[in-house]
Coordinates of C-alpha atoms in Angstrom, one line a residue:
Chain A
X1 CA 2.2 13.3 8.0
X2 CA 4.1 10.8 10.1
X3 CA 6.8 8.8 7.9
X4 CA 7.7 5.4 9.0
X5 CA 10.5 4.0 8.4
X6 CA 11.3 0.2 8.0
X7 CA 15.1 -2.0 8.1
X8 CA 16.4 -4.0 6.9
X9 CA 15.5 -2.6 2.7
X10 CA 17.1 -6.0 2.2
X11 CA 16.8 -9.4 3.6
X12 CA 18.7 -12.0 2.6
X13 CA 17.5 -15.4 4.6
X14 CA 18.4 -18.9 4.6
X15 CA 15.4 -20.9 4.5
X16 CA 14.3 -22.7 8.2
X17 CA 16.0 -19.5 9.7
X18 CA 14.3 -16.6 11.8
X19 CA 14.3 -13.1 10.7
X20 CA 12.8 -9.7 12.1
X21 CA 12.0 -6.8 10.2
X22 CA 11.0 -3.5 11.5
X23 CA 9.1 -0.5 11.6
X24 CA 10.1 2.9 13.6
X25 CA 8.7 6.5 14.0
X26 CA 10.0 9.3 15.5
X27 CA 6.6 10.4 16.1
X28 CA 3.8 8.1 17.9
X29 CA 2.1 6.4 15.9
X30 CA -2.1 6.1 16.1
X31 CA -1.9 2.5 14.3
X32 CA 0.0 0.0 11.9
X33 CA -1.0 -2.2 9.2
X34 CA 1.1 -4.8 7.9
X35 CA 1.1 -5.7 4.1
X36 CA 2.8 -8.5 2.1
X37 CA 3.6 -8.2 -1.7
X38 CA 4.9 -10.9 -3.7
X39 CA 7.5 -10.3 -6.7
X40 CA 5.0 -8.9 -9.9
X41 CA 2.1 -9.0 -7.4
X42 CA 0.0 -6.3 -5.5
X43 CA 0.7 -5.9 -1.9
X44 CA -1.7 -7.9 0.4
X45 CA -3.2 -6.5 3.5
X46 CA -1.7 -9.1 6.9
X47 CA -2.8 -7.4 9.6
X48 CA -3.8 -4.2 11.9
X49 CA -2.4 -3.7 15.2
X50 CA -3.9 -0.3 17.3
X51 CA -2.9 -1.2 20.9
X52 CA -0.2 -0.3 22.9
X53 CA 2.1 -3.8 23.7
X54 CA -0.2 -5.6 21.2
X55 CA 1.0 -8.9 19.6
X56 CA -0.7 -10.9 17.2
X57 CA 0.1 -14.6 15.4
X58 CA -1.1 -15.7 12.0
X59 CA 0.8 -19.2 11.7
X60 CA 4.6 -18.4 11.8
X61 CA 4.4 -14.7 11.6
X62 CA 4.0 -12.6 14.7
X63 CA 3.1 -8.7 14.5
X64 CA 4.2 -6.9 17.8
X65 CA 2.9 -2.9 18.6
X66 CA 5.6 -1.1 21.1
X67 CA 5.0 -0.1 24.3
X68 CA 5.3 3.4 23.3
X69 CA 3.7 2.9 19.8
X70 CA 6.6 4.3 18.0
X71 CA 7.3 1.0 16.3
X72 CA 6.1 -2.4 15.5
X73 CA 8.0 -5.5 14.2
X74 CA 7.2 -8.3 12.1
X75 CA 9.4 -12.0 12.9
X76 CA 8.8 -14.8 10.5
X77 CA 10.1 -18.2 12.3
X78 CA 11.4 -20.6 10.0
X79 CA 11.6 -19.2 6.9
X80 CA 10.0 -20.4 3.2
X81 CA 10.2 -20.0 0.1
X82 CA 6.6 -18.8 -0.1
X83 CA 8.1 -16.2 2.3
X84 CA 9.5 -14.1 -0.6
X85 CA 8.2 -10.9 -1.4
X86 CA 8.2 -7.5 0.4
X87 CA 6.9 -6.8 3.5
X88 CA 5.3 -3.2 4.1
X89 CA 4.4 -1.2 7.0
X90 CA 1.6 1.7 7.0
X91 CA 0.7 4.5 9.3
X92 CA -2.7 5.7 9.5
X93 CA -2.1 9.8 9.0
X94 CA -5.9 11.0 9.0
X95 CA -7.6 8.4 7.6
X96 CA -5.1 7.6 4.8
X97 CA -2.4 4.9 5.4
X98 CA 1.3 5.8 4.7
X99 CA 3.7 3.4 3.5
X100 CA 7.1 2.9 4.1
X101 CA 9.8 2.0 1.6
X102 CA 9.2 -1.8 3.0
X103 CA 11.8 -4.7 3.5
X104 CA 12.3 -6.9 0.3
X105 CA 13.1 -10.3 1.4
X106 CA 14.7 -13.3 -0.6
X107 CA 15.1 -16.8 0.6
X108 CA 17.7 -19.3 -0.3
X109 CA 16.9 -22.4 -0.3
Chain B
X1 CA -8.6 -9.6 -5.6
X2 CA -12.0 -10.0 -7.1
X3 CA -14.0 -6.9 -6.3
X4 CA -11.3 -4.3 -7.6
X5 CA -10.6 -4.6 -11.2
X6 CA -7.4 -1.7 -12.9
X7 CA -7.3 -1.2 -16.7
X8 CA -5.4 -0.7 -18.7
X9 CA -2.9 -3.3 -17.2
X10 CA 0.0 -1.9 -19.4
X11 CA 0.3 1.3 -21.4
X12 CA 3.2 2.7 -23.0
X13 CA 2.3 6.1 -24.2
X14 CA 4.3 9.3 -25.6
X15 CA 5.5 12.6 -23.5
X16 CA 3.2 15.2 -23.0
X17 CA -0.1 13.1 -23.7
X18 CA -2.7 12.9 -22.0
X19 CA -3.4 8.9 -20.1
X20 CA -6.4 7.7 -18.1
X21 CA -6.4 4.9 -15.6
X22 CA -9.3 3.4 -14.4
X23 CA -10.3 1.7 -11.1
X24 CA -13.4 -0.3 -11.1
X25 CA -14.7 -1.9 -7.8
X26 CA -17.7 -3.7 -7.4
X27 CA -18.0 -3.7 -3.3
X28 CA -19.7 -0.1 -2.8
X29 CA -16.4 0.7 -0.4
X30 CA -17.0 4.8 -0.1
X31 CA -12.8 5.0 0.2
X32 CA -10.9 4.7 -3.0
X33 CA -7.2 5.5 -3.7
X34 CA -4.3 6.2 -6.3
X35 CA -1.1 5.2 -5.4
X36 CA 2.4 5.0 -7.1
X37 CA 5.6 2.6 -6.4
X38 CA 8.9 3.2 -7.4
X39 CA 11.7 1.3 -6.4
X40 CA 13.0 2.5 -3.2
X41 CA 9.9 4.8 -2.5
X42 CA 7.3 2.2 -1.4
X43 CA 3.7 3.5 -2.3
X44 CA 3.2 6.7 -2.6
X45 CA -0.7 8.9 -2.3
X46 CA -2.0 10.6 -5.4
X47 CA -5.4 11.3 -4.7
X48 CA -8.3 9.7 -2.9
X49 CA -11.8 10.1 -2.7
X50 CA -14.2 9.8 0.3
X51 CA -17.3 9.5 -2.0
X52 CA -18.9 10.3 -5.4
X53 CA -17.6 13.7 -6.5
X54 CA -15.5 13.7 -3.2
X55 CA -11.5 14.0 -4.3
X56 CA -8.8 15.1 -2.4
X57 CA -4.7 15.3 -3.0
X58 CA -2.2 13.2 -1.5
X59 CA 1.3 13.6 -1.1
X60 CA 2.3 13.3 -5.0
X61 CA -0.5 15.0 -6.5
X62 CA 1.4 17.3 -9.0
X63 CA 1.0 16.4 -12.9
X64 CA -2.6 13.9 -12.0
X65 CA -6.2 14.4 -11.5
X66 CA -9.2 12.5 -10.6
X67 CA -12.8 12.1 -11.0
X68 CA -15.3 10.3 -9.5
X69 CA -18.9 10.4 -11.0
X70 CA -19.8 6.5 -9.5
X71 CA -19.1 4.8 -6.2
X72 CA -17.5 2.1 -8.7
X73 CA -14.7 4.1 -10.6
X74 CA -12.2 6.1 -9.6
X75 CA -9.9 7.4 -12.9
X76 CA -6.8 9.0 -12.3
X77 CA -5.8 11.0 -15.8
X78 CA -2.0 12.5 -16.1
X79 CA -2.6 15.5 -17.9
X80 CA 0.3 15.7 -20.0
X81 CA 2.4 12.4 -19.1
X82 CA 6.1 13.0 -18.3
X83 CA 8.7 10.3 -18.1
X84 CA 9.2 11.1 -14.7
X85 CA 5.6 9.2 -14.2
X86 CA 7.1 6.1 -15.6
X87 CA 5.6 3.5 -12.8
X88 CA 3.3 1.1 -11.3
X89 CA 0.1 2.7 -10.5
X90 CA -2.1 1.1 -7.7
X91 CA -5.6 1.6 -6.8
X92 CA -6.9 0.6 -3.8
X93 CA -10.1 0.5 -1.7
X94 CA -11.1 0.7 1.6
X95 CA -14.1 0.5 3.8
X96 CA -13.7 3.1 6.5
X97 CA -15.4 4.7 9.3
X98 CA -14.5 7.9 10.8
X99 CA -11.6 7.6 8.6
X100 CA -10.1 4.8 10.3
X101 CA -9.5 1.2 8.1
X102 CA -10.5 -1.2 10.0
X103 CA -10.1 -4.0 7.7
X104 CA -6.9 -2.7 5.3
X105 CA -7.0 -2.0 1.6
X106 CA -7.7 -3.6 -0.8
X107 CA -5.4 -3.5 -4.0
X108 CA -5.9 -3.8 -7.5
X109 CA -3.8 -5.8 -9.5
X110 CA -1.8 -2.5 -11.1
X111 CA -1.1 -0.9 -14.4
X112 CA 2.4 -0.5 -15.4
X113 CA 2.8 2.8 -17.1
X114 CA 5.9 4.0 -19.0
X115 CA 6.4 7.2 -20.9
X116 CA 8.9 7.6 -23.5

């Protein structure tokens, strides 16, 4: 199946700063869900994105589809602590979603 | 979340016995899943199942089985544990059409399995 792969692994952010993290394929890819886990926790589903160009906002996180649909990106705008955790990225490969290894982000206060 | 429920939370059991984990969910999604997460390796598919009695492998299937004799529980058994399946195992479900999620998974909470 198609493998995604995310960067940074690691994210080290100062909190009130920006960051991006993102997803890529080599392949296109038919859709993209977003998940969030926290440290000890399960991982939490953010949100879908299926069009070509698509963006979506929830409060100060904004999802983005490429034009091409090989890779989507996830910016968090001024970072919090309740930003911690890691953020994952899933293909849908014939009706089962593929993760990739995810982008672990730690904020400093 | 509330309508997915994993037991045991933690085990720590022997090599080469035999462990069950169970997956109870009490919103009648037809789509449940087993995954794994190792550090570095994200999750990982063991087996899911697109109804009662309906299995199928995923991309880590070696050394696990499934059954599924309810649309509430899903149990993943490692037939003879190995140390090598020392992780955190996930189930998840999903309410799918045509195979697509159109609303994400839903995870369970997790059991943390080691085997020494």
């Amino acid at each position: 199946g198609q493998q995604v792969m995310q960067i940074p692994q690691y994210q080290h952010v100062q909190e009130g700063e920006d960051f991006t993290t993102y997803c890529n394929s080599s392949t296109t890819l038919s859709n993209i869900q977003w998940y969030k886990q926290r440290p000890g926790g399960h991982p939490v589903f953010l949100i879908q994105l299926v069009k070509s160009g698509e963006v979506k906002k929830q409060k100060r996180l904004t999802f983005q589809f490429g034009e091409a649909k090989k890779n989507s990106s996830l910016h968090i705008t001024a970072t919090q602590t309740t930003d911690v955790g890691t953020y994952f990225c899933a293909n849908d490969s014939w009706g089962k979603f593929q993760f990739g290894a995810g982008t672990q982000v730690v904020v400093t206060p | 979340d509330a309508g997915i429920t994993q037991s045991p939370r933690h085990k720590v059991t022997e090599t080469g016995t035999p462990v069950t984990l169970r997956c109870h969910q009490t919103e009648n999604h037809r789509y449940m899943y087993w995954y794994r997460q190792d550090p570095g390796h994200g999750l990982r598919l063991i087996h899911y199942s697109y109804g009662v009695k309906d299995t199928d492998k995923g991309e880590v299937s070696d050394g696990y089985s499934v059954s599924r004799s309810k649309t509430e529980d899903f149990l993943l058994t490692l037939e003879s544990a190995t140390s090598s399946q020392t992780s955190v195992y996930f189930c998840a479900i999903s309410e799918n059409s045509d195979g697509v999620a159109f609303y994400g998974y839903t995870f369970g909470s997790g059991t943390r399995l080691t085997v020494v």
